[in-house]
mmCIF file with all atom_site columns, C-alpha atoms in Angstrom:
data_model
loop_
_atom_site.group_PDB
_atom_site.id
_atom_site.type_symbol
_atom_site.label_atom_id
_atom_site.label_alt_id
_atom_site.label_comp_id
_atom_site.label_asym_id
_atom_site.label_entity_id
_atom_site.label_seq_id
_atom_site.pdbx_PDB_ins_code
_atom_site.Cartn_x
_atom_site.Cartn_y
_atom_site.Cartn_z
_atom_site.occupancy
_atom_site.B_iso_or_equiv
_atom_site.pdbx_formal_charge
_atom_site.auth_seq_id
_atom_site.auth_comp_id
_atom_site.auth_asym_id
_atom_site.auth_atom_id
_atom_site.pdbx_PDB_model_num
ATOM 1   C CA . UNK A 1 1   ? 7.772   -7.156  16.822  1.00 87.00 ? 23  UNK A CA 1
ATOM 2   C CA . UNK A 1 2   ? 9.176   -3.914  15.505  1.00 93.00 ? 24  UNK A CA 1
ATOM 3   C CA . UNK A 1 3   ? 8.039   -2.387  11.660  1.00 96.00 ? 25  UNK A CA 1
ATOM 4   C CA . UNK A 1 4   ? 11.542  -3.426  10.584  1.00 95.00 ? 26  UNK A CA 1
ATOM 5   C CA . UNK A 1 5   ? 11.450  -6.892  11.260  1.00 96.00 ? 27  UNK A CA 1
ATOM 6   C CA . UNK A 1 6   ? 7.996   -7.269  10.136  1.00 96.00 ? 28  UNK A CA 1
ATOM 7   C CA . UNK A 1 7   ? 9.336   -5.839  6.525   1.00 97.00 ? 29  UNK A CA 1
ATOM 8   C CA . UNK A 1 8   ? 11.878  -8.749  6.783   1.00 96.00 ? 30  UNK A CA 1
ATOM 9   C CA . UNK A 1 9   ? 9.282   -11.704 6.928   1.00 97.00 ? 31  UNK A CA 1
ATOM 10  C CA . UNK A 1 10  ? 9.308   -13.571 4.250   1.00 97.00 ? 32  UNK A CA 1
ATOM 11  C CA . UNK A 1 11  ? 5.698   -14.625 4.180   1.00 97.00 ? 33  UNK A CA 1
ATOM 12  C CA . UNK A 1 12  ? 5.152   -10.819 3.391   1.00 97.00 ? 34  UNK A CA 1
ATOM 13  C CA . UNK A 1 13  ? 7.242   -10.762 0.331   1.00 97.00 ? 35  UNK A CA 1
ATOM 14  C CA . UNK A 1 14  ? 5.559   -13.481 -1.046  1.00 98.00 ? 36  UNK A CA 1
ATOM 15  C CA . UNK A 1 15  ? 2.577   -11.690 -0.202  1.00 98.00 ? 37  UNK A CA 1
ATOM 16  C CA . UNK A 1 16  ? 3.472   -8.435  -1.802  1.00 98.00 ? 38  UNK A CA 1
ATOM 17  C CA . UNK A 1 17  ? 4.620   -10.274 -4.692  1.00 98.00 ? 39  UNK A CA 1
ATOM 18  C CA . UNK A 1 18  ? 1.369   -12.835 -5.412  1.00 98.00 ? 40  UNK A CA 1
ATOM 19  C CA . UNK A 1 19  ? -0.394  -9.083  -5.055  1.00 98.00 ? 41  UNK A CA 1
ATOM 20  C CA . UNK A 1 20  ? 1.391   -7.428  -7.582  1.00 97.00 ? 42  UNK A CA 1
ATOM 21  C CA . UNK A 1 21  ? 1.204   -10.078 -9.862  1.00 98.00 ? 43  UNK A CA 1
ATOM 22  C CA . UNK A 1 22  ? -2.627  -10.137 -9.403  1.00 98.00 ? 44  UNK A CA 1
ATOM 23  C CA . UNK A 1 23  ? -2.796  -6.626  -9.547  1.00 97.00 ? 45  UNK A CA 1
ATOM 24  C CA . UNK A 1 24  ? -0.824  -7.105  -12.822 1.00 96.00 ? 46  UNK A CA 1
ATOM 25  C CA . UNK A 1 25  ? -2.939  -9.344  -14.787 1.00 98.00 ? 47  UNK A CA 1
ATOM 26  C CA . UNK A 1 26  ? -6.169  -7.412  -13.645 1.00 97.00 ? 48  UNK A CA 1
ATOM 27  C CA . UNK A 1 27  ? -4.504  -4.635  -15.228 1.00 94.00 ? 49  UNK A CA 1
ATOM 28  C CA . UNK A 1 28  ? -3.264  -5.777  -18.691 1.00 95.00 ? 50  UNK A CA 1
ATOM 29  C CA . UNK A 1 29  ? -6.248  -8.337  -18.624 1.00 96.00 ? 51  UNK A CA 1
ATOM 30  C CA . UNK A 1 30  ? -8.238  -5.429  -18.385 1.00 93.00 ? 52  UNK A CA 1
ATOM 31  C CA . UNK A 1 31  ? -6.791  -3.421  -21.645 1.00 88.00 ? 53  UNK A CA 1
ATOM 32  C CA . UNK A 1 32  ? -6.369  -6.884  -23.330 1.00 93.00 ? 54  UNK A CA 1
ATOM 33  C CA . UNK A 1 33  ? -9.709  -7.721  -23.002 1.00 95.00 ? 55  UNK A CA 1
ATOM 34  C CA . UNK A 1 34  ? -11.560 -3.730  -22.785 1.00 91.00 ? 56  UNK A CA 1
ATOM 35  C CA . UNK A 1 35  ? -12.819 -4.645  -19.778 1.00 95.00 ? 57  UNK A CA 1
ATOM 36  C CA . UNK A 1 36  ? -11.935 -0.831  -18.243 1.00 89.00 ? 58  UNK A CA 1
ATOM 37  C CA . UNK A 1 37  ? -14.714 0.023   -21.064 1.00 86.00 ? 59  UNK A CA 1
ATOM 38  C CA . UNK A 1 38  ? -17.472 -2.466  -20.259 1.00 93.00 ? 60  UNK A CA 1
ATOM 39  C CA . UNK A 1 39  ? -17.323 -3.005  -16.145 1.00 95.00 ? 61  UNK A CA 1
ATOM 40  C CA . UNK A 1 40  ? -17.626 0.521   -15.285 1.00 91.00 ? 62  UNK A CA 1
ATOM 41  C CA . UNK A 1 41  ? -15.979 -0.657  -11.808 1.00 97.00 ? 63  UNK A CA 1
ATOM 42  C CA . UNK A 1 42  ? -12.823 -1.809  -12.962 1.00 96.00 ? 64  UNK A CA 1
ATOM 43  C CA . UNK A 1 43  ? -10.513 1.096   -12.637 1.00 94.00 ? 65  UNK A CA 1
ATOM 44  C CA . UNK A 1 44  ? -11.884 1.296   -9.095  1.00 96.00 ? 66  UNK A CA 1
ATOM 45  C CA . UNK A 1 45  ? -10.509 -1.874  -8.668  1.00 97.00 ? 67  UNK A CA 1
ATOM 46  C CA . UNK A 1 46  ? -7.313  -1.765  -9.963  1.00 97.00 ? 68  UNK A CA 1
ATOM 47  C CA . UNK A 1 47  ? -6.597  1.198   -8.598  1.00 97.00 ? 69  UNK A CA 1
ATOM 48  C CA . UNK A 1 48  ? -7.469  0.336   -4.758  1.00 98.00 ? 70  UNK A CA 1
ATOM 49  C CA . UNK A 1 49  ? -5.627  -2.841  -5.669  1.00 98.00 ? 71  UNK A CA 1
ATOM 50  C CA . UNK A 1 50  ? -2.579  -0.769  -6.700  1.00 97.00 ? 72  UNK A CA 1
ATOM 51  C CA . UNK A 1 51  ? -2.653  1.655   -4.113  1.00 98.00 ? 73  UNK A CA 1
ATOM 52  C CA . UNK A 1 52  ? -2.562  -1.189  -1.551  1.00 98.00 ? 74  UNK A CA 1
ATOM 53  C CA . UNK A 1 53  ? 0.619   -3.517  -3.627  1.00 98.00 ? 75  UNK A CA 1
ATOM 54  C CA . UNK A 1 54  ? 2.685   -0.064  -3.709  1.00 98.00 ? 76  UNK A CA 1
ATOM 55  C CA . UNK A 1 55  ? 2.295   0.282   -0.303  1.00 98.00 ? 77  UNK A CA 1
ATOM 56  C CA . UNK A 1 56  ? 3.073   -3.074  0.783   1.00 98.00 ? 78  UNK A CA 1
ATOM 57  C CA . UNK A 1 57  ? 6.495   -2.381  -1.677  1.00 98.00 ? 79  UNK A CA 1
ATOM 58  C CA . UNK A 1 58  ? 7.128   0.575   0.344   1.00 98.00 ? 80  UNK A CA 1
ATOM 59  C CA . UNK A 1 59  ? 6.534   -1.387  3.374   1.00 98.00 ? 81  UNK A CA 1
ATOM 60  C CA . UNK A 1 60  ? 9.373   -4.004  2.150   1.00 98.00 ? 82  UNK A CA 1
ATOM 61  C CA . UNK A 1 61  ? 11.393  -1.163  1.584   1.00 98.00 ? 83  UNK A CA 1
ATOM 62  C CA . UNK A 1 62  ? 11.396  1.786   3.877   1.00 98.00 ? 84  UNK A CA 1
ATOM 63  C CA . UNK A 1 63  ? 9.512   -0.112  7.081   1.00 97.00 ? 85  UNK A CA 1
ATOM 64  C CA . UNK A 1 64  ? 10.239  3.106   9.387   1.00 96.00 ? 86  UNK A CA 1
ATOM 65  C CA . UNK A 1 65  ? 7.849   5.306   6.783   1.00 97.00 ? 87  UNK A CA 1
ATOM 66  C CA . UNK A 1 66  ? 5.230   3.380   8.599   1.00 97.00 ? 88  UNK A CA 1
ATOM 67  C CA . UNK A 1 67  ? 6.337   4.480   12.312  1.00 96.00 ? 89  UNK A CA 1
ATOM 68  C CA . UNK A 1 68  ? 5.132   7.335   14.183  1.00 95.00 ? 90  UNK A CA 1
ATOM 69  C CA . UNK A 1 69  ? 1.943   8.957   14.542  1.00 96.00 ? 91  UNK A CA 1
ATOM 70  C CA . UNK A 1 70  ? 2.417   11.035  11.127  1.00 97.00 ? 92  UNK A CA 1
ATOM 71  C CA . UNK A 1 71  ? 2.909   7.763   9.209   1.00 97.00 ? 93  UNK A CA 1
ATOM 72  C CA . UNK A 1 72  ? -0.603  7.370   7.683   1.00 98.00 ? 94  UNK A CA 1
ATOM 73  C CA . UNK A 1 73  ? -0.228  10.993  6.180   1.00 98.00 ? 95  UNK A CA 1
ATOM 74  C CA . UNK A 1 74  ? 3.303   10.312  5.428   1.00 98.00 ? 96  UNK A CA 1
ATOM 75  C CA . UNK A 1 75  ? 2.075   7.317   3.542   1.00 98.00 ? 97  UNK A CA 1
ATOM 76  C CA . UNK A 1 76  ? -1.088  8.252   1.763   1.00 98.00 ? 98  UNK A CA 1
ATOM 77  C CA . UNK A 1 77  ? 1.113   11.408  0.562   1.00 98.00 ? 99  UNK A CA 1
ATOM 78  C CA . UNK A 1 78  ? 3.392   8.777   -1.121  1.00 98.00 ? 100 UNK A CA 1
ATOM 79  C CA . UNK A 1 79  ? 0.810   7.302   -2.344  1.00 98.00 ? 101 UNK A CA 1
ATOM 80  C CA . UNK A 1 80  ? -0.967  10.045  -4.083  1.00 98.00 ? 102 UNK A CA 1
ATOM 81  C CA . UNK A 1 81  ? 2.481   11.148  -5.506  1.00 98.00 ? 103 UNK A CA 1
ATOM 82  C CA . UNK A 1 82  ? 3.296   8.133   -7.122  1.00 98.00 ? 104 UNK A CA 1
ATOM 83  C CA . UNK A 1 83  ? -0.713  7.949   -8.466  1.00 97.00 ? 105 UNK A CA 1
ATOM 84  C CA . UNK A 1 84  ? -0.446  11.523  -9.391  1.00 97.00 ? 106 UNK A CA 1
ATOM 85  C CA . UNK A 1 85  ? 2.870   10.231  -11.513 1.00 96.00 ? 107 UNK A CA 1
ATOM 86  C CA . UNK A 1 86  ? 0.603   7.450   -12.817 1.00 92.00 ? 108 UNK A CA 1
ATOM 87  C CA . UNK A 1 87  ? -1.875  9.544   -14.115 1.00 91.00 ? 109 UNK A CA 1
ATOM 88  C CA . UNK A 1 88  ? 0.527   12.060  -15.458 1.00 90.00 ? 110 UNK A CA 1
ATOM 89  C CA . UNK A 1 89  ? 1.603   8.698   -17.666 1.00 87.00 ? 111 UNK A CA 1
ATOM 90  C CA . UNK A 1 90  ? -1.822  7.756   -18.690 1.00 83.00 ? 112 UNK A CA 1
ATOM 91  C CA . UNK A 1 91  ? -3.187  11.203  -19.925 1.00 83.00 ? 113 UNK A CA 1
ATOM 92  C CA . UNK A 1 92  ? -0.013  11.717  -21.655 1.00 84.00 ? 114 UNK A CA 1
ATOM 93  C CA . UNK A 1 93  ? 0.406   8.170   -23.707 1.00 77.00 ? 115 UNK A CA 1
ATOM 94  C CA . UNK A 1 94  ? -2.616  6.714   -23.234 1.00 72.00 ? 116 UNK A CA 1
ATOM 95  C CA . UNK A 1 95  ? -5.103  6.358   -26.327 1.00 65.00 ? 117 UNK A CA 1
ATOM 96  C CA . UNK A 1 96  ? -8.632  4.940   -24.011 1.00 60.00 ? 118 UNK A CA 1
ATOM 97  C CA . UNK A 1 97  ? -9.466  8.543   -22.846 1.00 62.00 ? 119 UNK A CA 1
ATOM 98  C CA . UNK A 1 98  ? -9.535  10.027  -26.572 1.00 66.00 ? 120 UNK A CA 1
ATOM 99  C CA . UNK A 1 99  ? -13.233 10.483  -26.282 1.00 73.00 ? 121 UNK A CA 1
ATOM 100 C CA . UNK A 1 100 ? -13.258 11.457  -22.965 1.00 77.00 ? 122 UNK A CA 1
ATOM 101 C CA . UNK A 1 101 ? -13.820 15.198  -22.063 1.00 82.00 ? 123 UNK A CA 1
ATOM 102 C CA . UNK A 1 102 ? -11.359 17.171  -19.939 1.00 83.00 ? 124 UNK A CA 1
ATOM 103 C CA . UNK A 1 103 ? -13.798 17.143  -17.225 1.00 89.00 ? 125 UNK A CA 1
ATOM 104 C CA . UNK A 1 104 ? -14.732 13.791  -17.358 1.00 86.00 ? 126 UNK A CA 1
ATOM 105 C CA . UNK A 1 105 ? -11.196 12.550  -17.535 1.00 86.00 ? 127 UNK A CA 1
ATOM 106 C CA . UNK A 1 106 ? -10.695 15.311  -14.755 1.00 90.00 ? 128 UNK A CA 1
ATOM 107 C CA . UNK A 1 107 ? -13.067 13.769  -12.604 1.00 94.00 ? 129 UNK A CA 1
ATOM 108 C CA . UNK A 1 108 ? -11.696 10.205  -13.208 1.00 91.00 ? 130 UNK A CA 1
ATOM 109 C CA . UNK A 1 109 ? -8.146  10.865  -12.004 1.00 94.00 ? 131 UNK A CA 1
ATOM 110 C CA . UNK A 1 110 ? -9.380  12.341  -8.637  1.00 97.00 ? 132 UNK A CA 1
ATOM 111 C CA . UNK A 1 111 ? -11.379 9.364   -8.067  1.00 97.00 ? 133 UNK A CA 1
ATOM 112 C CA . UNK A 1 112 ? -8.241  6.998   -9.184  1.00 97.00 ? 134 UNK A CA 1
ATOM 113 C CA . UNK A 1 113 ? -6.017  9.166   -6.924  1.00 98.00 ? 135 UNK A CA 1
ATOM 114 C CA . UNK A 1 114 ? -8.731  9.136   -3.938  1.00 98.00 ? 136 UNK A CA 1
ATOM 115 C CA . UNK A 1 115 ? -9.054  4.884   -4.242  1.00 98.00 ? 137 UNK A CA 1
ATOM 116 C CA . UNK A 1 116 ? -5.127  4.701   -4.391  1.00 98.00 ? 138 UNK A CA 1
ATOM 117 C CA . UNK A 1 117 ? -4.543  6.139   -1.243  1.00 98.00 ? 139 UNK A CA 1
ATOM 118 C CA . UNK A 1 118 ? -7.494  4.072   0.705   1.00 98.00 ? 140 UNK A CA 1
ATOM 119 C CA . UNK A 1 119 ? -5.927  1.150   -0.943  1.00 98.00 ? 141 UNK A CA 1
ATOM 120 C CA . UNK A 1 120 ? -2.576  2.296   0.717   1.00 98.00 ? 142 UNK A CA 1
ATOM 121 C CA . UNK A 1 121 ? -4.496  3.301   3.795   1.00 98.00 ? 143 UNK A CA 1
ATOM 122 C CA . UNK A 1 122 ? -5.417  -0.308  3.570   1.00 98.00 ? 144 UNK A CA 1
ATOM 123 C CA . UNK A 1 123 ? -1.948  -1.626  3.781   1.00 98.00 ? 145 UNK A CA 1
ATOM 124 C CA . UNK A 1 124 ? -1.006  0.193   6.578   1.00 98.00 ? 146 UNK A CA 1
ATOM 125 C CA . UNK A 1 125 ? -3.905  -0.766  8.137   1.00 98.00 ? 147 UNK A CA 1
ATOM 126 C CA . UNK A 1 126 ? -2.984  -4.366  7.693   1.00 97.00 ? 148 UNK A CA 1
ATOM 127 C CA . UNK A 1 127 ? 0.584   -3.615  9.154   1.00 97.00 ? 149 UNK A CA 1
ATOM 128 C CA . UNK A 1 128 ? -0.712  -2.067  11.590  1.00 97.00 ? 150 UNK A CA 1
ATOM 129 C CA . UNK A 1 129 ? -3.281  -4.989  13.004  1.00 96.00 ? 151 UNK A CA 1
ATOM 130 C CA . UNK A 1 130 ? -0.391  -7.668  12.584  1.00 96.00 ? 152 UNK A CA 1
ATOM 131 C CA . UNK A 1 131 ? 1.945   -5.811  14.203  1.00 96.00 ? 153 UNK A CA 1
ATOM 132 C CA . UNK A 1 132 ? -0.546  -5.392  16.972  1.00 95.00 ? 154 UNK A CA 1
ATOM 133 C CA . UNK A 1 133 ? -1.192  -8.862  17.122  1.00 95.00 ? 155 UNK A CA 1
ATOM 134 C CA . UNK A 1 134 ? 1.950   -9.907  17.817  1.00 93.00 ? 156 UNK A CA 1
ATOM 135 C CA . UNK A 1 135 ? 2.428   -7.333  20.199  1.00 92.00 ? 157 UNK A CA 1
ATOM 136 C CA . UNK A 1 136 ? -0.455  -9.148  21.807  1.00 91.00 ? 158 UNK A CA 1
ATOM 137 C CA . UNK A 1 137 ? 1.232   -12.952 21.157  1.00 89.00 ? 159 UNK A CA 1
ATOM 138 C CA . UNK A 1 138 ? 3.985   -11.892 22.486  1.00 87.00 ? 160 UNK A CA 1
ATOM 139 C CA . UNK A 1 139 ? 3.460   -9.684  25.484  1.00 82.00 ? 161 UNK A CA 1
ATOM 140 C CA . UNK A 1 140 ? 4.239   -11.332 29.271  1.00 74.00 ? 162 UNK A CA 1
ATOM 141 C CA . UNK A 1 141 ? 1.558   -12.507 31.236  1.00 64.00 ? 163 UNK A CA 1
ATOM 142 C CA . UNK A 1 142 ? 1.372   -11.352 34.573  1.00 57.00 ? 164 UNK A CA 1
ATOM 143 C CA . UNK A 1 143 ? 3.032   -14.019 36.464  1.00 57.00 ? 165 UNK A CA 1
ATOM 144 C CA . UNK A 1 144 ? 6.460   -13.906 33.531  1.00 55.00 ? 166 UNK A CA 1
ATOM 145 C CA . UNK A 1 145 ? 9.038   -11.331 35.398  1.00 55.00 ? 167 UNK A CA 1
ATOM 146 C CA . UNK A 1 146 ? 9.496   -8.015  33.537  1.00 54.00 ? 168 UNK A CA 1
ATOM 147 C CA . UNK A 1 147 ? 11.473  -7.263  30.082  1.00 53.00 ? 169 UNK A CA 1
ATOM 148 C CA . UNK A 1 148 ? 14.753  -5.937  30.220  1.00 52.00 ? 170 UNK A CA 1
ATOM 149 C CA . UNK A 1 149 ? 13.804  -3.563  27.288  1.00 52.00 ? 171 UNK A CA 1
ATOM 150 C CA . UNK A 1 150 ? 15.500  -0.477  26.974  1.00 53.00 ? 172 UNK A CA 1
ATOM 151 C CA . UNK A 1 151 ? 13.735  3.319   27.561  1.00 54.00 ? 173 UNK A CA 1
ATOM 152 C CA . UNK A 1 152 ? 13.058  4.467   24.008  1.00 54.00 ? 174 UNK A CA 1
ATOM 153 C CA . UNK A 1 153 ? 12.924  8.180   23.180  1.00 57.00 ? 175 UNK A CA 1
ATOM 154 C CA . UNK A 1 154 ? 9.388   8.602   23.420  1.00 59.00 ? 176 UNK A CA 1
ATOM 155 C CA . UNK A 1 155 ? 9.210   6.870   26.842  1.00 52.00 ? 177 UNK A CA 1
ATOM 156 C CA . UNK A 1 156 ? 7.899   3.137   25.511  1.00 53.00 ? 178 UNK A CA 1
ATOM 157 C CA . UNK A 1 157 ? 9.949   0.201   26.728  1.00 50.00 ? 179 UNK A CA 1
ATOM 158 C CA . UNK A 1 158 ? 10.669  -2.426  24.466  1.00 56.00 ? 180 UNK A CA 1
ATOM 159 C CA . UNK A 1 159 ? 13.279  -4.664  23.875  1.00 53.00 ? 181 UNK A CA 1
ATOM 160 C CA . UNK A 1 160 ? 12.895  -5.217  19.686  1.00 55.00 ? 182 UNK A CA 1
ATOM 161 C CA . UNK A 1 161 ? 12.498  -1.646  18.346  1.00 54.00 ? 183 UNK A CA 1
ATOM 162 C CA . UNK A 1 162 ? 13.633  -0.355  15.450  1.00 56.00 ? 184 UNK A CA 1
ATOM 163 C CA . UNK A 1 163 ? 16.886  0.692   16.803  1.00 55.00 ? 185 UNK A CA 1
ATOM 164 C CA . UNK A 1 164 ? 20.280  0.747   14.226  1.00 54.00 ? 186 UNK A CA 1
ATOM 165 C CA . UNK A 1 165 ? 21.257  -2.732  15.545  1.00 54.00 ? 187 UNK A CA 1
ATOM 166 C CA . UNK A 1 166 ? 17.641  -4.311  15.381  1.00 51.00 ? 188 UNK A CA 1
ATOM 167 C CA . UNK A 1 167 ? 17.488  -3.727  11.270  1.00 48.00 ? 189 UNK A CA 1
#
């Protein structure tokens, strides 16, 4: 099974979906309630949480991000660009950190920014394993005659890549 078709599943939309809606509540629940103030945790968890639901939407969206041997630097860079953007919103209209000294607040975003991109690495981890096992489900067994895949550009064989006319 190729990245593309994978991002066309529709199991993993309402996966990515269910998440972000989690991810959502946590979130708002969190302000709603002060629990970012009490459970000292909390942002760690949202943000990993986060990190992993904007992956899986760049997953849905761009599937070939998550191809090549690059793609987990590719990925965690998008990642930390779009928490870097995040943050950039929160020190600029949020009221929670008032208190907080520079340094403090300093240290918190590189912690939020680290746990967003092992939540992304996360993702692709996941896409990674199911991809695999399918590759697994679905390879011959030894007495099945050979694929009549085509010869890709870096030398693999295989008939469902993410070729033009496989999208």
């Amino acid at each position: 099974m190729s990245h593309s078709k994978l991002a066309r599943e529709p199991w993993l939309w309402v996966f990515v979906g269910v998440w972000a809606a989690v991810v959502s509540a946590l979130h708002f629940g969190g302000l709603a309630y002060d629990i970012y103030t009490r459970i000292w945790w909390w942002d760690v968890l949202t943000h990993s949480l986060s990190g992993f639901g904007v992956a899986g939407v760049l997953f849905l969206v761009f599937p070939q991000t998550f191809r090549g041997a690059r793609a987990p630097v590719v990925v965690g860079g998008i990642i930390l660009a779009i928490g870097a953007g995040f943050e950039v919103y929160e020190y600029l209209f949020k009221d929670f950190w008032w208190g907080w000294s520079m340094a403090y607040y300093a240290e918190d975003t590189a912690i939020d920014l680290v746990v967003d991109v092992v939540g992304g690495l996360g993702f692709f981890a996941l896409v990674e394993g199911v991809l695999r096992s399918r590759a697994r489900a679905d390879s011959p067994r030894s007495d099945s005659p050979p694929s009549s895949g085509h010869l890709r550009s870096d030398g693999g064989e295989k008939a469902d890549d993410d070729s033009p006319s496989n999208r």
